[in-house]
Coordinates of C-alpha atoms in Angstrom, one line a residue:
X1 CA 48.3 119.8 162.8
X2 CA 45.4 120.1 160.5
X3 CA 43.8 117.1 162.2
X4 CA 44.0 119.1 165.5
X5 CA 42.6 122.0 164.3
X6 CA 39.5 120.0 162.7
X7 CA 39.2 118.3 166.0
X8 CA 39.2 122.0 167.8
X9 CA 36.5 123.3 164.6
X10 CA 34.3 120.3 165.7
X11 CA 34.0 120.8 169.3
X12 CA 33.7 124.3 168.8
X13 CA 30.6 123.4 166.3
X14 CA 29.6 121.2 168.9
X15 CA 29.5 123.6 171.6
X16 CA 27.6 126.1 169.4
X17 CA 25.2 123.6 168.5
X18 CA 24.8 122.4 172.0
X19 CA 24.3 126.6 173.5
X20 CA 22.0 126.7 170.2
X21 CA 19.8 123.9 171.5
X22 CA 19.9 125.1 175.3
X23 CA 18.4 128.4 174.2
X24 CA 15.8 127.2 172.2
X25 CA 15.3 124.7 174.7
X26 CA 14.5 128.2 177.3
X27 CA 12.8 130.2 174.2
X28 CA 10.3 127.2 174.2
X29 CA 9.8 126.8 177.7
X30 CA 8.8 130.3 178.5
X31 CA 6.9 130.3 175.3
X32 CA 4.5 127.5 176.8
X33 CA 2.0 128.2 179.2
X34 CA 2.1 128.1 182.6
X35 CA 0.6 125.7 185.1
X36 CA -2.9 127.4 186.5
X37 CA -3.6 126.0 189.8
X38 CA -7.1 127.4 189.5
X39 CA -7.6 125.2 186.9
X40 CA -7.0 122.2 188.7
X41 CA -9.0 122.7 191.5
X42 CA -12.0 123.9 189.7
X43 CA -11.6 120.4 187.7
X44 CA -11.0 118.7 190.7
X45 CA -13.9 120.2 192.3
X46 CA -16.0 119.5 189.3
X47 CA -15.1 115.8 188.9
X48 CA -17.3 115.5 192.3
X49 CA -19.8 117.9 192.0
X50 CA -21.0 117.8 188.8
X51 CA -20.9 113.9 187.9
X52 CA -22.9 114.1 191.4
X53 CA -25.4 116.2 190.2
X54 CA -25.7 114.2 186.2
X55 CA -26.8 111.1 188.4
X56 CA -29.7 112.6 189.7
X57 CA -31.1 113.4 186.3
X58 CA -32.9 109.7 186.0
X59 CA -34.7 109.9 188.7
X60 CA -35.4 113.7 189.9
X61 CA -36.9 116.7 187.3
X62 CA -34.0 119.7 186.5
X63 CA -33.0 121.9 189.2
X64 CA -31.7 125.4 187.7
X65 CA -30.3 125.9 191.2
X66 CA -28.3 122.9 191.3
X67 CA -27.6 123.2 188.0
X68 CA -26.3 126.6 188.0
X69 CA -23.9 125.4 190.9
X70 CA -21.9 123.1 188.4
X71 CA -22.5 125.7 185.2
X72 CA -20.8 129.0 186.3
X73 CA -17.6 127.4 187.5
X74 CA -17.4 125.7 184.4
X75 CA -18.1 129.0 182.9
X76 CA -15.7 131.2 184.9
X77 CA -12.9 128.6 183.6
X78 CA -13.8 128.8 180.1
X79 CA -13.6 131.9 180.0
X80 CA -10.7 132.2 182.4
X81 CA -8.3 129.3 180.4
X82 CA -10.0 131.3 177.0
X83 CA -8.4 134.6 178.3
X84 CA -4.9 133.1 179.6
X85 CA -2.3 133.5 177.0
X86 CA -0.5 130.9 175.3
X87 CA -3.2 128.8 176.5
X88 CA -5.2 127.5 173.2
X89 CA -5.1 124.0 174.1
X90 CA -6.6 123.9 177.8
X91 CA -9.5 126.9 176.7
X92 CA -10.6 124.2 173.8
X93 CA -10.4 121.4 176.5
X94 CA -12.7 123.4 179.0
X95 CA -15.0 124.9 176.0
X96 CA -15.1 120.9 174.2
X97 CA -16.6 120.2 177.8
X98 CA -18.9 122.9 178.4
X99 CA -20.6 123.3 174.8
X100 CA -20.0 120.2 173.8
X101 CA -20.8 117.5 176.7
X102 CA -22.6 119.2 179.7
X103 CA -24.8 122.2 178.3
X104 CA -26.3 119.9 175.5
X105 CA -26.9 117.2 179.4
X106 CA -28.2 119.9 181.1
X107 CA -30.6 121.1 178.0
X108 CA -31.7 118.1 177.3
X109 CA -32.5 116.9 181.3
X110 CA -34.4 120.2 181.2
X111 CA -36.5 119.6 178.3
X112 CA -37.7 116.1 179.5
X113 CA -37.5 116.3 182.8
X114 CA -35.9 113.0 183.8
X115 CA -33.6 111.2 181.2
X116 CA -32.4 107.4 180.7
X117 CA -29.7 105.9 183.1
X118 CA -27.6 104.8 180.7
X119 CA -27.5 107.8 178.5
X120 CA -26.5 109.5 182.3
X121 CA -24.2 106.8 183.0
X122 CA -22.3 107.2 179.6
X123 CA -22.2 110.9 179.0
X124 CA -21.2 111.6 183.2
X125 CA -18.1 108.9 182.3
X126 CA -17.2 111.8 179.8
X127 CA -17.6 114.4 181.5
X128 CA -15.1 112.5 184.4
X129 CA -12.8 111.4 181.6
X130 CA -12.9 115.1 179.7
X131 CA -11.9 116.8 183.5
X132 CA -9.1 113.9 184.0
X133 CA -7.9 115.2 181.3
X134 CA -8.0 118.4 181.7
X135 CA -6.6 118.4 184.9
X136 CA -3.4 115.7 183.7
X137 CA -2.7 118.9 181.0
X138 CA -2.5 121.7 183.6
X139 CA -0.2 119.6 185.5
X140 CA 2.0 118.5 183.0
X141 CA 2.4 122.5 182.0
X142 CA 5.8 124.2 183.0
X143 CA 6.7 126.0 186.4
X144 CA 5.2 125.0 190.0
X145 CA 1.3 124.0 190.1
X146 CA 1.0 124.4 194.0
X147 CA -2.3 123.9 195.3
X148 CA -4.3 127.5 196.1
X149 CA -5.6 127.7 199.9
X150 CA -8.8 126.1 200.5
X151 CA -11.3 126.9 202.5
X152 CA -11.8 123.9 204.4

């Protein structure tokens, strides 16, 4: 008889442990950030617009109006990511892209007029990889990440 009770007790512990794991999984999922379709859209748009503009740095003078067309959406996304609850990692990725790669590049382009083609190529590659990482990280978040409708 004691063997039966031990077995039932073991099943009870396994059941309790399973419930504990399920509850922990649900609570951790509810604490993780949700996917932001606007972040994916911005990363996608910037992944074509920003490198195309950067490419011009080796042959053309700096154009503030053209720069603002990519810097403004980037700055907006940095702010949005920073103000989204439980979004510290994504916010930091956007901030690093802006503050450590894009701004220094545009500041140098503005001050020098034109930039070395190798520097442009290397920095452009860093931007492309950063935006791809941001997009992958966003898509890996919980929840369905349906893309917003575009005006095209």
